[in-house]
Amino acid sequence: MALIESAFSVMSEKPLAVPGTIDNAELIRYLRAKIDQLLVVMGSQPLRPEELDDATLIALDPIGIIAESFGQVIAHLYATNNRLDIARNEIRTILDTLGAAVVVLDLEDRVEDCNRRALDWFFDGGERAQVIGHPAAEVCTCAAALGEVRSSADGSSHSTNIHGRDVQVVASKICDEAGQHAQTVMLFTDIGEQKTIERHLQLYAEVFSHIGEGILITDADNRIIEINDAVTRITGYARDELIGADPGKLKSGLHKPAFYAGMWRTLRAQGHWQGEVFDRTRDGRVVPLLQTISEVRNADDKLTHRIAVMADISSMKEAQTRLDFLAHHDVLTALPNRLLFNDRLHHAIERAQRDKSALALLFIDLDRFKNINDSLGHHVGDLLLIEAARRIKSLARRADTVARFGGDEFVVLMESGASHESAAHLAEKLVVAFKQPFTVTGTELHIGCSIGITLYPDDGTDAVSLLKNADAAMYRAKESGRDGHYRYTAELSAATNSKLELDNALRSAVRDGGFELHYQPIVDIKRGEVIACEALLRWPQAPAGASTPDLFVPVAEETRLIVPLGHWVVREALTRFQAWQAEGLTLDYISVNISAVQMAQPDFPDSIISLLLESGVAGHHLQIEITENVLMGNIDLCSWVLTQLREHGIRTAIDDFGTGYSSLSYLKRLPIDNLKIDRSFVRDIPGDPNDCAIAAAVVSLARTLGMDTIAEGIETLEQQNYLARIGCDKVQGYLHSRPLPAADFLTFVRQAHPFRTGDST
């Protein structure tokens, strides 16, 4: 630009504007000097005097010379301007595509030049023509910052923030030919992204340094070039001991060469490998590591590095070992649990099948353990179980498997040399040992054990059969008086199957309504009339051997089917009583039997009261019968239940009185209306003086406590007459009627014949 301006400065002079006195020769000399000056400025070769002397010039047409000279000047000028335009455009394009902003200010802070990025950053994206030549304060959004940068221009680089943008600034002074400061060129580079990258790199460095997993980096030749602190912590090696070394330095020697060969094959084929490795630390310990090794390749797919990430899984391994132990062992006794025992039993059966050998199984249940657990608490019970486990294990052979099956049940599996004799011998030793007292927390405790024995293949060829039959044999040992052992037999299996069939039949009958009620009259001897009845459960389609309540009710109680069945009995009895009332039959009450399982239900009182309201029968028309054993099982619960029922008028009778607990203190604590003398005391009166004395005592006791007595099982007039003489005025039994279906009972009560009362004197 300076060159062009100089050329135009020369041409701006007016060479023809000379005094008129100058002759032609002088004019030519003047023009030649000016042309020479112009050509020198333009860089052309000037005319030489020897090439054009004065005579020649005078002879030539001066106008032609002028035209020729200026034609040369103009042509050269156009060519130069064209080259300058091309250079200027190239420079402008470079500046505009530059990733930095360029601003040129003169000494008065006027914008002399700027590139496209500077326009976008500092001049609101305006056009160059709108800012060139204008003071920065007028057109720049950050003029003060630019002025500060210009004033500190020394060619050095520094970072700052301009207009919310992090930039790296280089500001340089441009001097003129005289060495005076003429311009300031400022270069602004956006370093926001660079700072973000630096922050990320710093974060990565922190992560690399503090991450819990060890990170080890090797070069393509498998030499360690970098590790983090975790590698030092895991391996025990200092950094300088590993840098430059081969990772094989950490090998434990526990892996075979095939392990490493497989690892390298996978790594080369897939670019990564993961697995468990046992390495050796600096102090010689073997540590399990979970390692992930990955290859790093460049753009040409050439291997440059490998990165191994390692995690010490020692604690995880220990935890897994502990979990495996807990999954297969009893927490309390540390014996194998049911899961592990079943697995060992299956394998033992497979070996016995292969070797044609025998197995023996002992199923052990502690006797009277529940009493200790309930009275002294579960803590003492747990300690007792631990001692029991030790005692069993001490008597079993080392080759035998002793396991806790759950609760107070243990099993022993005998393999080598197993026979009925060896199993019975061990069982006898266990029975004798468990008769010896246990000392727990300073207290001497006495329990026993019942043991069931099965043998493979005689008593079962699979684990389920052997265990089931051993369990059945154990229960037979309990039924035989406890503190003993019993060998499984086929007859026992038949009994077990019969019980199972009865259980299934009961469930079906409860579900399908297979039961019905029969009603036995309760007769007032003095009045000679039926005053009440007892509802008795009957099962018309009961399996053989289970047709009476004393056979199927215990099974119903054991399976808790007695709860829905008992609910049905009360509802059916109340519905029948209400129907009889509608037909004009007047009875004082209807009596139903209640089991201990029903009484233990939290909602039992509410369910009875709800059934009363549903039927519309008044509470005093319902009597529940419970045995002494039910009362004494939980007298506090019974007291609460019976009190709740008494508030609604419901009566209570003690059934089979005299056959249960001898304590009579409950009689004054409970709201009881009737005592029912058991048939066992009625059967032999009046011939047996002891039965007569018991019956008389019961009647006297009831009268004293304000209760009535009912004698059950009356079959003769002599029995009834004696009972009448001692003050018992209510009876029920075959003398008057068997339990009858509802329709037959109604007919019976309506018969006109008098009851046989005999001699009541």
mmCIF file of C-alpha atoms in Angstrom, residues 368-515:
data_model
loop_
_atom_site.group_PDB
_atom_site.id
_atom_site.type_symbol
_atom_site.label_atom_id
_atom_site.label_comp_id
_atom_site.label_asym_id
_atom_site.label_seq_id
_atom_site.Cartn_x
_atom_site.Cartn_y
_atom_site.Cartn_z
ATOM 1 C CA ARG A 368 -38.691 -81.366 75.211
ATOM 2 C CA PHE A 369 -36.643 -78.657 73.528
ATOM 3 C CA LYS A 370 -39.694 -76.443 72.984
ATOM 4 C CA ASN A 371 -40.351 -76.302 76.726
ATOM 5 C CA ILE A 372 -36.855 -74.932 77.346
ATOM 6 C CA ASN A 373 -37.093 -72.495 74.443
ATOM 7 C CA ASP A 374 -40.463 -71.180 75.639
ATOM 8 C CA SER A 375 -39.582 -70.971 79.333
ATOM 9 C CA LEU A 376 -35.954 -69.766 79.239
ATOM 10 C CA GLY A 377 -35.984 -67.888 75.953
ATOM 11 C CA HIS A 378 -34.520 -68.310 72.499
ATOM 12 C CA HIS A 379 -31.051 -67.243 73.611
ATOM 13 C CA VAL A 380 -30.756 -70.201 75.947
ATOM 14 C CA GLY A 381 -32.387 -72.393 73.311
ATOM 15 C CA ASP A 382 -29.752 -71.359 70.763
ATOM 16 C CA LEU A 383 -26.921 -72.137 73.160
ATOM 17 C CA LEU A 384 -28.496 -75.521 73.848
ATOM 18 C CA LEU A 385 -28.672 -76.252 70.108
ATOM 19 C CA ILE A 386 -24.973 -75.408 69.772
ATOM 20 C CA GLU A 387 -24.106 -77.844 72.560
ATOM 21 C CA ALA A 388 -26.386 -80.498 71.080
ATOM 22 C CA ALA A 389 -24.659 -80.122 67.704
ATOM 23 C CA ARG A 390 -21.246 -80.552 69.332
ATOM 24 C CA ARG A 391 -22.409 -83.660 71.148
ATOM 25 C CA ILE A 392 -23.770 -85.238 67.965
ATOM 26 C CA LYS A 393 -20.620 -84.397 65.996
ATOM 27 C CA SER A 394 -18.375 -85.791 68.723
ATOM 28 C CA LEU A 395 -20.125 -89.172 68.544
ATOM 29 C CA ALA A 396 -20.343 -89.437 64.762
ATOM 30 C CA ARG A 397 -17.415 -90.662 62.707
ATOM 31 C CA ARG A 398 -15.173 -88.172 60.909
ATOM 32 C CA ALA A 399 -16.395 -89.537 57.585
ATOM 33 C CA ASP A 400 -20.063 -89.024 58.511
ATOM 34 C CA THR A 401 -21.955 -85.883 57.556
ATOM 35 C CA VAL A 402 -23.751 -84.189 60.441
ATOM 36 C CA ALA A 403 -26.207 -81.437 59.449
ATOM 37 C CA ARG A 404 -28.828 -79.256 61.063
ATOM 38 C CA PHE A 405 -32.067 -79.574 59.149
ATOM 39 C CA GLY A 406 -33.833 -76.738 60.926
ATOM 40 C CA GLY A 407 -35.295 -75.992 64.332
ATOM 41 C CA ASP A 408 -34.269 -78.789 66.686
ATOM 42 C CA GLU A 409 -33.828 -81.379 63.904
ATOM 43 C CA PHE A 410 -30.461 -82.889 62.945
ATOM 44 C CA VAL A 411 -29.475 -85.577 60.446
ATOM 45 C CA VAL A 412 -26.457 -87.878 60.181
ATOM 46 C CA LEU A 413 -25.389 -89.502 56.906
ATOM 47 C CA MET A 414 -23.281 -92.642 57.279
ATOM 48 C CA GLU A 415 -21.520 -93.854 54.140
ATOM 49 C CA SER A 416 -18.472 -96.072 54.578
ATOM 50 C CA GLY A 417 -19.387 -99.332 56.284
ATOM 51 C CA ALA A 418 -22.998 -98.280 56.865
ATOM 52 C CA SER A 419 -25.401 -100.952 58.063
ATOM 53 C CA HIS A 420 -28.421 -101.281 60.296
ATOM 54 C CA GLU A 421 -26.173 -102.419 63.128
ATOM 55 C CA SER A 422 -23.767 -99.479 62.810
ATOM 56 C CA ALA A 423 -26.658 -97.018 62.505
ATOM 57 C CA ALA A 424 -28.456 -98.505 65.523
ATOM 58 C CA HIS A 425 -25.189 -98.445 67.493
ATOM 59 C CA LEU A 426 -24.680 -94.737 66.779
ATOM 60 C CA ALA A 427 -28.344 -94.032 67.559
ATOM 61 C CA GLU A 428 -28.048 -95.800 70.900
ATOM 62 C CA LYS A 429 -24.925 -93.795 71.780
ATOM 63 C CA LEU A 430 -26.771 -90.577 70.918
ATOM 64 C CA VAL A 431 -29.811 -91.500 73.022
ATOM 65 C CA VAL A 432 -27.594 -92.292 76.011
ATOM 66 C CA ALA A 433 -25.548 -89.120 75.524
ATOM 67 C CA PHE A 434 -28.643 -86.915 75.342
ATOM 68 C CA LYS A 435 -29.949 -88.323 78.583
ATOM 69 C CA GLN A 436 -26.969 -86.649 80.254
ATOM 70 C CA PRO A 437 -27.702 -83.085 81.354
ATOM 71 C CA PHE A 438 -26.538 -80.036 79.397
ATOM 72 C CA THR A 439 -25.098 -77.062 81.265
ATOM 73 C CA VAL A 440 -26.031 -73.779 79.637
ATOM 74 C CA THR A 441 -25.384 -70.369 81.262
ATOM 75 C CA GLY A 442 -24.835 -72.169 84.527
ATOM 76 C CA THR A 443 -28.180 -73.954 84.350
ATOM 77 C CA GLU A 444 -28.502 -77.723 84.109
ATOM 78 C CA LEU A 445 -30.955 -78.636 81.365
ATOM 79 C CA HIS A 446 -32.447 -82.041 80.585
ATOM 80 C CA ILE A 447 -33.636 -83.010 77.136
ATOM 81 C CA GLY A 448 -33.596 -86.167 75.081
ATOM 82 C CA CYS A 449 -33.713 -87.213 71.464
ATOM 83 C CA SER A 450 -35.872 -89.384 69.229
ATOM 84 C CA ILE A 451 -34.167 -90.909 66.193
ATOM 85 C CA GLY A 452 -35.542 -92.397 62.990
ATOM 86 C CA ILE A 453 -33.306 -94.657 60.884
ATOM 87 C CA THR A 454 -33.453 -95.520 57.178
ATOM 88 C CA LEU A 455 -31.047 -97.499 55.007
ATOM 89 C CA TYR A 456 -30.252 -97.294 51.326
ATOM 90 C CA PRO A 457 -31.402 -99.168 49.296
ATOM 91 C CA ASP A 458 -33.724 -101.078 51.663
ATOM 92 C CA ASP A 459 -35.823 -98.106 52.797
ATOM 93 C CA GLY A 460 -35.572 -95.880 49.734
ATOM 94 C CA THR A 461 -33.499 -95.390 46.618
ATOM 95 C CA ASP A 462 -33.653 -91.608 46.411
ATOM 96 C CA ALA A 463 -32.983 -88.718 48.775
ATOM 97 C CA VAL A 464 -36.621 -87.709 49.156
ATOM 98 C CA SER A 465 -37.764 -91.196 50.126
ATOM 99 C CA LEU A 466 -34.916 -91.767 52.565
ATOM 100 C CA LEU A 467 -35.524 -88.465 54.353
ATOM 101 C CA LYS A 468 -39.302 -88.838 54.388
ATOM 102 C CA ASN A 469 -39.131 -92.350 55.779
ATOM 103 C CA ALA A 470 -36.507 -91.399 58.372
ATOM 104 C CA ASP A 471 -38.762 -88.558 59.498
ATOM 105 C CA ALA A 472 -41.720 -90.946 59.808
ATOM 106 C CA ALA A 473 -39.568 -93.367 61.820
ATOM 107 C CA MET A 474 -38.519 -90.521 64.119
ATOM 108 C CA TYR A 475 -42.151 -89.638 64.828
ATOM 109 C CA ARG A 476 -42.855 -93.266 65.620
ATOM 110 C CA ALA A 477 -39.989 -93.137 68.131
ATOM 111 C CA LYS A 478 -41.630 -90.106 69.724
ATOM 112 C CA GLU A 479 -45.000 -91.855 69.840
ATOM 113 C CA SER A 480 -43.304 -94.821 71.486
ATOM 114 C CA GLY A 481 -42.233 -92.771 74.490
ATOM 115 C CA ARG A 482 -39.364 -90.622 73.217
ATOM 116 C CA ASP A 483 -35.675 -91.048 74.150
ATOM 117 C CA GLY A 484 -35.214 -93.865 71.658
ATOM 118 C CA HIS A 485 -34.678 -94.838 68.051
ATOM 119 C CA TYR A 486 -36.849 -96.609 65.508
ATOM 120 C CA ARG A 487 -36.033 -98.306 62.196
ATOM 121 C CA TYR A 488 -38.361 -97.532 59.337
ATOM 122 C CA THR A 489 -40.759 -100.280 58.260
ATOM 123 C CA ALA A 490 -43.215 -100.724 55.429
ATOM 124 C CA GLU A 491 -46.094 -100.700 57.932
ATOM 125 C CA LEU A 492 -44.965 -97.283 59.081
ATOM 126 C CA SER A 493 -45.056 -96.101 55.487
ATOM 127 C CA ALA A 494 -48.599 -97.377 55.150
ATOM 128 C CA ALA A 495 -49.597 -95.442 58.269
ATOM 129 C CA THR A 496 -47.914 -92.319 56.925
ATOM 130 C CA ASN A 497 -49.649 -92.689 53.593
ATOM 131 C CA SER A 498 -52.960 -93.205 55.381
ATOM 132 C CA LYS A 499 -52.420 -89.990 57.313
ATOM 133 C CA LEU A 500 -51.619 -88.159 54.102
ATOM 134 C CA GLU A 501 -54.754 -89.529 52.455
ATOM 135 C CA LEU A 502 -56.800 -88.450 55.468
ATOM 136 C CA ASP A 503 -55.280 -84.969 55.270
ATOM 137 C CA ASN A 504 -56.201 -84.673 51.583
ATOM 138 C CA ALA A 505 -59.710 -86.023 52.178
ATOM 139 C CA LEU A 506 -60.232 -83.534 55.015
ATOM 140 C CA ARG A 507 -59.223 -80.648 52.815
ATOM 141 C CA SER A 508 -61.624 -81.740 50.125
ATOM 142 C CA ALA A 509 -64.468 -82.171 52.622
ATOM 143 C CA VAL A 510 -63.890 -78.722 54.130
ATOM 144 C CA ARG A 511 -63.777 -77.182 50.657
ATOM 145 C CA ASP A 512 -66.792 -79.047 49.297
ATOM 146 C CA GLY A 513 -69.024 -79.029 52.398
ATOM 147 C CA GLY A 514 -68.721 -82.749 53.112
ATOM 148 C CA PHE A 515 -69.611 -82.488 56.821
#
